[in-house]
mmCIF file of C-alpha atoms in Angstrom:
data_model
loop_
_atom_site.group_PDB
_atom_site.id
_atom_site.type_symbol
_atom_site.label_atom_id
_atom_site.label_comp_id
_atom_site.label_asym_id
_atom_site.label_seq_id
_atom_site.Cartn_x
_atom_site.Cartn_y
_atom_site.Cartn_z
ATOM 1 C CA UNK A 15 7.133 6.759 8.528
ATOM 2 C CA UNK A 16 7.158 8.801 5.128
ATOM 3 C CA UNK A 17 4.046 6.787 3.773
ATOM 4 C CA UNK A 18 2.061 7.842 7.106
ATOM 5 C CA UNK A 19 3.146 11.384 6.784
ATOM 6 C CA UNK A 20 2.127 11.119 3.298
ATOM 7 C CA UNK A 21 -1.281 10.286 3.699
ATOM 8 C CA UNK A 22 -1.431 12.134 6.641
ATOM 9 C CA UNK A 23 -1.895 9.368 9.431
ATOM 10 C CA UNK A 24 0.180 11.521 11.815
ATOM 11 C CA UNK A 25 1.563 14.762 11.500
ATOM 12 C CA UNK A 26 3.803 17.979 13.120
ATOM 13 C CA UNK A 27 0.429 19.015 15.150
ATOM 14 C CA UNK A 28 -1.300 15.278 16.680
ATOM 15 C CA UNK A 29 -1.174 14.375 20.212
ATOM 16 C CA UNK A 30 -0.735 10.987 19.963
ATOM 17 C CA UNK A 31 -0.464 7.758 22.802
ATOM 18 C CA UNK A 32 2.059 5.776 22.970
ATOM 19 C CA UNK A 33 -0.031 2.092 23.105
ATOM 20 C CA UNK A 34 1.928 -0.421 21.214
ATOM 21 C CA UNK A 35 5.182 -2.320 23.306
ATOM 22 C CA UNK A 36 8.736 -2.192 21.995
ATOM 23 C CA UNK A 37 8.226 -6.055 21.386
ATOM 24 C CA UNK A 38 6.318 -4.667 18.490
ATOM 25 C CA UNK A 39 7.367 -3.400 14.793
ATOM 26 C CA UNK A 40 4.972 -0.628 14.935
ATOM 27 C CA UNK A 41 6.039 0.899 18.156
ATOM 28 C CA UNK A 42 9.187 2.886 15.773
ATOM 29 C CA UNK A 43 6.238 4.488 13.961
ATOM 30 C CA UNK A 44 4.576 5.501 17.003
ATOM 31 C CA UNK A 45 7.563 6.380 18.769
ATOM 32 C CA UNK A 46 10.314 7.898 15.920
ATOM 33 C CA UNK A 47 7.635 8.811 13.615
ATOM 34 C CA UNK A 48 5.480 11.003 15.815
ATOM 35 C CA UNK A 49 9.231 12.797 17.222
ATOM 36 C CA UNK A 50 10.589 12.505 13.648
ATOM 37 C CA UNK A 51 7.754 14.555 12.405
ATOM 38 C CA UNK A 52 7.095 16.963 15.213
ATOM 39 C CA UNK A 53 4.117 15.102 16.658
ATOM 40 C CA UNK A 54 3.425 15.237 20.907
ATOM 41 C CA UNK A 55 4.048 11.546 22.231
ATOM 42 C CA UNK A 56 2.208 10.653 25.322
ATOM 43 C CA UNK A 57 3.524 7.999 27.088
ATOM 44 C CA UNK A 58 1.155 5.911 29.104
ATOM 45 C CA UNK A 59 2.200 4.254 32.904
ATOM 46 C CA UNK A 60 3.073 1.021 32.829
ATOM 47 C CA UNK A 61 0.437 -1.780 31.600
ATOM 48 C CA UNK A 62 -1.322 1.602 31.094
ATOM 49 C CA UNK A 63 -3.189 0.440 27.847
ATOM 50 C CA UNK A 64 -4.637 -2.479 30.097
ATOM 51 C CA UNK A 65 -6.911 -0.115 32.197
ATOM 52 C CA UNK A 66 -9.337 1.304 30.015
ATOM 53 C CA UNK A 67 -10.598 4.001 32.502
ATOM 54 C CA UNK A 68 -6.858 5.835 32.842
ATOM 55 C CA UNK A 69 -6.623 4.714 29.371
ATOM 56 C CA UNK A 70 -10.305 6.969 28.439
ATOM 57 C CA UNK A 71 -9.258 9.523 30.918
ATOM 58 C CA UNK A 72 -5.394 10.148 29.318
ATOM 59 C CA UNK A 73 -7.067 10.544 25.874
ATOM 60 C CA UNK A 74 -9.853 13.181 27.481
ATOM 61 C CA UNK A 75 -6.868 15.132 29.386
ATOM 62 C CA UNK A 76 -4.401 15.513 27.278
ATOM 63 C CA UNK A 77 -6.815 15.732 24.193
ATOM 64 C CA UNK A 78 -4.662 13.268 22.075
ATOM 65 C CA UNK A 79 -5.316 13.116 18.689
ATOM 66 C CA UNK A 80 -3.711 10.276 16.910
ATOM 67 C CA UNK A 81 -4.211 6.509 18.707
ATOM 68 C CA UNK A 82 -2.769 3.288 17.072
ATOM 69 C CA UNK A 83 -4.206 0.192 18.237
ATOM 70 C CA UNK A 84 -6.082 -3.611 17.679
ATOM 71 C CA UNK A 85 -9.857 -3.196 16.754
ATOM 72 C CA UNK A 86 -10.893 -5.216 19.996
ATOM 73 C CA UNK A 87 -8.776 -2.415 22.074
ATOM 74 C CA UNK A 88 -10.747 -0.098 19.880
ATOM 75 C CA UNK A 89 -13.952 -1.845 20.616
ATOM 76 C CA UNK A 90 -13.234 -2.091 24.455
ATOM 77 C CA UNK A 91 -12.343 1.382 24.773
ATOM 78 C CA UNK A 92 -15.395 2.741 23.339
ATOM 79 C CA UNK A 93 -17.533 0.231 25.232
ATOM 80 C CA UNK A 94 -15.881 2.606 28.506
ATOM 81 C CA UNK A 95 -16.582 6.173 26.625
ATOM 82 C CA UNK A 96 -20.271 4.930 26.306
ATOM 83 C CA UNK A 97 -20.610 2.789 29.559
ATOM 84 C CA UNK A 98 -19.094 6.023 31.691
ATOM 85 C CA UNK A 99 -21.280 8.215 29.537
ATOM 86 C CA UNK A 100 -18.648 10.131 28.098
ATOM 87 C CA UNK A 101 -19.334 12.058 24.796
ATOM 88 C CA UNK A 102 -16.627 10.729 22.173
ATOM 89 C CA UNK A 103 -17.610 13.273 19.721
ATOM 90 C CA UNK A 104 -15.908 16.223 22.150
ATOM 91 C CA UNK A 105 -12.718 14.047 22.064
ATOM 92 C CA UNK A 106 -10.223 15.859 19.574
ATOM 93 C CA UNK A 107 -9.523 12.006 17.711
ATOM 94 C CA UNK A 108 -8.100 12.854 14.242
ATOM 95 C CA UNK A 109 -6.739 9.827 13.056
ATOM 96 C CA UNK A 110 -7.459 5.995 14.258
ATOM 97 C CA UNK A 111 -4.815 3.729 12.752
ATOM 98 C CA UNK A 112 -6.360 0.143 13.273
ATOM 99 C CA UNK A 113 -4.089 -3.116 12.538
ATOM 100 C CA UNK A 114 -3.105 -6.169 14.110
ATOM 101 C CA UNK A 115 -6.683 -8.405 13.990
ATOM 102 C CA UNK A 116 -9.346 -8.458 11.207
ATOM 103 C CA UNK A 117 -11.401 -4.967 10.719
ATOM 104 C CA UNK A 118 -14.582 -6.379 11.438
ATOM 105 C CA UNK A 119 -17.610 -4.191 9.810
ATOM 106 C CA UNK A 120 -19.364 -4.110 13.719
ATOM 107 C CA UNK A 121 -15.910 -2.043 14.409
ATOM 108 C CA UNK A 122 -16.860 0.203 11.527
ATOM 109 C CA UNK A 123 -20.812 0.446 12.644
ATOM 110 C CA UNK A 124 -19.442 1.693 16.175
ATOM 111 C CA UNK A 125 -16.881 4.420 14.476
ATOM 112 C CA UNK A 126 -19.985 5.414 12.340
ATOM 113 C CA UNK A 127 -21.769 6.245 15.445
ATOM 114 C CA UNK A 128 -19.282 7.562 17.644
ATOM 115 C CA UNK A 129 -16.994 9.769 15.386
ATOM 116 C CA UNK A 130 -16.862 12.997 13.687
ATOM 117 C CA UNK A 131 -16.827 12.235 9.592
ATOM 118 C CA UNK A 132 -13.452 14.464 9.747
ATOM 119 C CA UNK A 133 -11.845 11.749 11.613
ATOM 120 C CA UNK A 134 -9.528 9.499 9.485
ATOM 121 C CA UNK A 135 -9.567 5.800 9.967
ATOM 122 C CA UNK A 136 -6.941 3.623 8.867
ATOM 123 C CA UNK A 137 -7.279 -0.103 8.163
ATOM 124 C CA UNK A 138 -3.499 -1.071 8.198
ATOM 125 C CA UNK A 139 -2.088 -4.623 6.734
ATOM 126 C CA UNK A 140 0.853 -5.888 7.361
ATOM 127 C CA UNK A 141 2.875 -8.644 9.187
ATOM 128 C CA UNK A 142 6.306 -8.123 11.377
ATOM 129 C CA UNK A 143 8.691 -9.123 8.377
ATOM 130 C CA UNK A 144 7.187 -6.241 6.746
ATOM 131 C CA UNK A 145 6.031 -3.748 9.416
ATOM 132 C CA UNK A 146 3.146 -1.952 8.023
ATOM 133 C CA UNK A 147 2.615 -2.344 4.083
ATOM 134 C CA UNK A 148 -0.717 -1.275 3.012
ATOM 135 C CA UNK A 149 -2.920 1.285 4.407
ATOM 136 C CA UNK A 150 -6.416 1.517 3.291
ATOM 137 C CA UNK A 151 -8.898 4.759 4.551
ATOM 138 C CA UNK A 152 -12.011 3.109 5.627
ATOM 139 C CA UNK A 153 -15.273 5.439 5.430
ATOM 140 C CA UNK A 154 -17.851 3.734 8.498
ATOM 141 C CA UNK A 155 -20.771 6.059 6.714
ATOM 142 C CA UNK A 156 -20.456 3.662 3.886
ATOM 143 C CA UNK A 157 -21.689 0.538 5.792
ATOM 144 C CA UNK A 158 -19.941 -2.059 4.266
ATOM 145 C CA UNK A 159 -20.046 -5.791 4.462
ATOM 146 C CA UNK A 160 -16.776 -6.566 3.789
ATOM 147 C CA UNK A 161 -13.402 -4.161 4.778
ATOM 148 C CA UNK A 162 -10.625 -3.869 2.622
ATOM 149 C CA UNK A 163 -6.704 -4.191 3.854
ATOM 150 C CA UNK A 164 -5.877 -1.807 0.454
ATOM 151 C CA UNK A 165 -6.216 -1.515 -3.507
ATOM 152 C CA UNK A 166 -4.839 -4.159 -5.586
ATOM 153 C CA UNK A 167 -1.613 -3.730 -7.613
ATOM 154 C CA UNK A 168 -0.641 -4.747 -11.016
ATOM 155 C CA UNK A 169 1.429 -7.961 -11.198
ATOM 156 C CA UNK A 170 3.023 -9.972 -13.874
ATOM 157 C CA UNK A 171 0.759 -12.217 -15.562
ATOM 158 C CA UNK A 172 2.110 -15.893 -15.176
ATOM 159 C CA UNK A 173 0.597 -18.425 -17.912
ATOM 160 C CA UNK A 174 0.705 -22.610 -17.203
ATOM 161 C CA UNK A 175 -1.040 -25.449 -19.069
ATOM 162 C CA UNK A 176 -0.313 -27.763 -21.713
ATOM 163 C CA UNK A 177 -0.081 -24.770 -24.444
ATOM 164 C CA UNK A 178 3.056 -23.445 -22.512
ATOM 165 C CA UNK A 179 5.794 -23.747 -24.653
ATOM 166 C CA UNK A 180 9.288 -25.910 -23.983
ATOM 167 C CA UNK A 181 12.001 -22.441 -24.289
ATOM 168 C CA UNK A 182 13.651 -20.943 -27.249
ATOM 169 C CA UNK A 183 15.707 -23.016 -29.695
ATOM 170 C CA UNK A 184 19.275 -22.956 -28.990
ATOM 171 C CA UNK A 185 18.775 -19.830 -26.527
ATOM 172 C CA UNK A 186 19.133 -21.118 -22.989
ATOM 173 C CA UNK A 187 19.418 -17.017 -21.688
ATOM 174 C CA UNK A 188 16.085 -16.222 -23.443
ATOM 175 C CA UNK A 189 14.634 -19.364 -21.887
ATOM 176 C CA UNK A 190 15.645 -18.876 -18.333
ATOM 177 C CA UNK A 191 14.532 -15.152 -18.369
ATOM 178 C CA UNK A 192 11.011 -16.691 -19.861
ATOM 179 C CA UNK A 193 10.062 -19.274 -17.960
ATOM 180 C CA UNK A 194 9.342 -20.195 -14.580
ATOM 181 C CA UNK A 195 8.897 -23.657 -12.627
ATOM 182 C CA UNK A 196 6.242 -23.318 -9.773
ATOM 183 C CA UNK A 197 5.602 -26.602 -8.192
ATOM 184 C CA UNK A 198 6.745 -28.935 -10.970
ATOM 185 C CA UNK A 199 4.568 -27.079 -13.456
ATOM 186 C CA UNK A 200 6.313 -24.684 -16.089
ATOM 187 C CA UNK A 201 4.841 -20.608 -16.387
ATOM 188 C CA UNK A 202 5.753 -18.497 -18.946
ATOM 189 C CA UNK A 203 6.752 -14.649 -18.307
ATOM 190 C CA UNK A 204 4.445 -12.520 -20.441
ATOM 191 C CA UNK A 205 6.057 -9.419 -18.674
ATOM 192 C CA UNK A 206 2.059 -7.814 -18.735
ATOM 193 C CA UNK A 207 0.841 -6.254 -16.248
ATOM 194 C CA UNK A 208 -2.770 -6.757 -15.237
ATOM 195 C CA UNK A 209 -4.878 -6.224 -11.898
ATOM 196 C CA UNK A 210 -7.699 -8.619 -11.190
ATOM 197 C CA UNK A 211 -11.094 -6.734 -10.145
ATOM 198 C CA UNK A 212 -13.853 -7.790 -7.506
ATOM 199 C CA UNK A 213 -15.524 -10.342 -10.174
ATOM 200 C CA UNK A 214 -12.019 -12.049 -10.535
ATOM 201 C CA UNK A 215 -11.549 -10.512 -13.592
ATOM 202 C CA UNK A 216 -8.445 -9.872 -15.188
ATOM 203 C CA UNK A 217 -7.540 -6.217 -16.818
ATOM 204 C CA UNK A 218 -4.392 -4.938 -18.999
ATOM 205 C CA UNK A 219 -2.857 -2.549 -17.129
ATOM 206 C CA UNK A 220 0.769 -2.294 -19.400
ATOM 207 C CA UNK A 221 4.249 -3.656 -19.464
ATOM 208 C CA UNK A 222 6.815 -4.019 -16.894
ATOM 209 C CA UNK A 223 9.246 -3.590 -19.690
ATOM 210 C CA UNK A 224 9.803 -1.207 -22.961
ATOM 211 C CA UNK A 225 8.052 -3.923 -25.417
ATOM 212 C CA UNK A 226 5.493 -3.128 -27.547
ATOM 213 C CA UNK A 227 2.918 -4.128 -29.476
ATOM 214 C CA UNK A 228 2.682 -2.372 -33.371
ATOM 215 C CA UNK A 229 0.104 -3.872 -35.875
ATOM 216 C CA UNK A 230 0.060 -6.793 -33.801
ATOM 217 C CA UNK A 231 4.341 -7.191 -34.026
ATOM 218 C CA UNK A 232 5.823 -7.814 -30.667
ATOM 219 C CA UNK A 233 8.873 -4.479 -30.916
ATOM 220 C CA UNK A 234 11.201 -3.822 -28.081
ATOM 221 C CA UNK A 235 12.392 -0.488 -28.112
ATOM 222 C CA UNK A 236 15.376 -0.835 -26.602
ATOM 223 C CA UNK A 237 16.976 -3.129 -29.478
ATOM 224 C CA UNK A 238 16.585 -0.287 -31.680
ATOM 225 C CA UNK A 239 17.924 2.564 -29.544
ATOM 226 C CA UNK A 240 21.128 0.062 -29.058
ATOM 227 C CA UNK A 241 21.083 -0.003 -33.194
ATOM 228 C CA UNK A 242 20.645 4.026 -33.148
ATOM 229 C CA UNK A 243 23.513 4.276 -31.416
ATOM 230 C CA UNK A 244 25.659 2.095 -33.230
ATOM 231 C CA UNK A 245 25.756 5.230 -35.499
ATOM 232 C CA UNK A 246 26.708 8.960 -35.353
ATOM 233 C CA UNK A 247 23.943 9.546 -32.448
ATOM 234 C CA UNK A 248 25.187 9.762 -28.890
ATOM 235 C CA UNK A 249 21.986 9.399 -27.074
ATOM 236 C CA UNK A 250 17.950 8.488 -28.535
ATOM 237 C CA UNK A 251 14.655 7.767 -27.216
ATOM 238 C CA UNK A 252 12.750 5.556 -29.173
ATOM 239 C CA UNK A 253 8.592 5.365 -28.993
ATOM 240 C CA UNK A 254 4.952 4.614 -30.479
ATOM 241 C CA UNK A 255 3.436 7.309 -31.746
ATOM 242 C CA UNK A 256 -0.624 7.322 -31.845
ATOM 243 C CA UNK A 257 -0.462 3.316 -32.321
ATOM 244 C CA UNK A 258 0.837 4.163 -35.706
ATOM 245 C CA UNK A 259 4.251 4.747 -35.981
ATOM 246 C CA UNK A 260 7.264 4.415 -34.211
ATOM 247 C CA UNK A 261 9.287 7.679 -33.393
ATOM 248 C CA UNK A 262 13.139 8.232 -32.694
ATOM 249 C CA UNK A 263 14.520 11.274 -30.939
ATOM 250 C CA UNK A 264 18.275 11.272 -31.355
ATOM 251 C CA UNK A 265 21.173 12.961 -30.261
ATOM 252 C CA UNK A 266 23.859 13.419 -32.553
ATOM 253 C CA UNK A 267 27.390 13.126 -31.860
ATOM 254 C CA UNK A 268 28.523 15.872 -33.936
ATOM 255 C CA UNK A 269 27.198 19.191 -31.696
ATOM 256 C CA UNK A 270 27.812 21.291 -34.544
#
C-alpha cells in the first residue's frame, strides 16, 4: 500500500472500483489502501465486473478514477466504450493498474488510442505468495514490442566451473560463508553486485559488503575499525579516499 502511494498509483483524491474478489491478494490494496489513504471506493453489485455495460456505465457516473484489473477485462471493457460509442477520453481515468495475465503490446496500442497521455498505466508483477512486487509505468506512445514487468536489480554474482576453488585451509566458517552447492555443482560468493543489461551483459554495480578493493588488495574495512578500537578510540569509520588512500575517522575515548 505505501509503494502505490509512493508512486502515486492511488491517492487521498481517486474514485476508484472495487473489481478484484476477496479470494484475491490484491483486493486489500483496493479495498484498505484506497480507505487507508483517503481514496472513494465504489463498490460494484454483485458479479458486477461481469457485465461490461453497468460495468462502463458505473465508471461514466460516478467518474471513477483509479481501476485495477486483468488486461483482457481491460481489453473487453474498452471494446464496450467504443462499440456503445462512448468517448473514453471524457472519462476522468487517472491511473490503470494492469496485472494478473501478460501485458500484451495490442493492450498498449488500444491505451495509446483511447487515453489521455496524463493517465498513468501500471504494468504490475507479482504472484499471490508475494502480492504485488514490481510495478513498472508503461508509456503506450512509445509503441513497444516487448512490455516490461520492472527494472532489474543488482544481485550477487555466483561463479561455478572447474576454476572454483575447494574452501579455505583449515577454515570451515570462511568456507561455508563462501561457497554454495546448487544442484551438485559448487558456486563461490564473490559478494559483487552486478545487474545484467538487455544484451545479457553483465555490469559492476558494488558490494553487498564493506570490502574493498586498494591497488588491486582485497581490504575489509571492518577488520580495521575492530583493530581501531582495540585502542583509546571509542567509535571510527574507516574508508577509501579518491582510490588512493584509506581514511580513519575516530572517536577518542578520552572527551577531553
Amino acid at each position: 500500500m505505501e509503494s502505490m502511494a509512493f508512486i502515486d498509483a492511488v491517492n487521498s483524491n481517486d474514485v476508484v472500483a472495487q473489481t478484484v474478489r476477496c479470494s484475491f491478494d490484491v483486493h486489500l490494496l483496493e479495498i484498505i489502501g484506497t480507505l487507508t489513504l483517503g481514496g472513494t471506493l465504489i463498490m460494484l453489485r454483485p458479479d458486477g465486473i461481469l457485465d461490461l455495460e453497468y460495468f462502463s456505465s458505473v465508471i461514466k457516473e460516478k467518474q471513477i478514477t483509479c481501476i485495477q484489473a486483468v488486461p483482457s477485462l481491460f481489453r473487453n471493457l474498452f471494446n464496450v466504450f467504443i462499440e456503445t460509442c462512448q468517448s473514453i477520453r471524457s472519462l476522468r481515468l487517472r491511473s490503470l493498474c494492469i496485472s494478473g495475465e501478460a501485458f500484451t503490446p495490442d493492450l498498449s496500442k488500444v491505451l495509446a488510442s483511447y487515453t489521455e497521455e496524463k493517465c498513468l498505466i501500471w504494468n504490475i508483477y507479482g504472484p499471490a505468495e508475494t502480492i504485488n512486487s514490481t510495478f513498472q509505468r508503461i508509456y503506450p506512445a512509445a509503441k513497444t514490442t516487448m512490455i516490461p514487468i520492472g527494472l532489474p536489480m543488482p544481485s550477487e554474482l555466483y561463479l561455478g566451473g572447474v576454476g572454483v576453488f575447494a574452501g579455505y585451509l583449515e577454515r570451515d566458517d570462511l568456507t561455508a560463508k563462501a561457497l554454495v552447492e546448487i544442484d551438485g555443482e559448487l558456486f563461490y560468493r564473490t559478494g559483487d553486485l552486478v545487474r545484467m543489461d538487455n544484451n545479457g551483459l553483465l555490469h559492476y554495480q558494488g558490494r553487498k559488503d564493506h570490502q574493498i578493493k586498494l591497488h588491486g588488495q582485497r581490504i575489509e574495512l571492518g577488520e580495521i575499525e575492530q583493530c581501531l578500537l582495540k585502542t583509546s578510540i571509542s567509535a571510527c569509520v574507516v574508508m577509501k579516499w579518491n582510490d588512493d588512500y584509506l581514511v580513519a575517522y575516530v572517536q577518542s575515548s578520552h572527551i577531553n
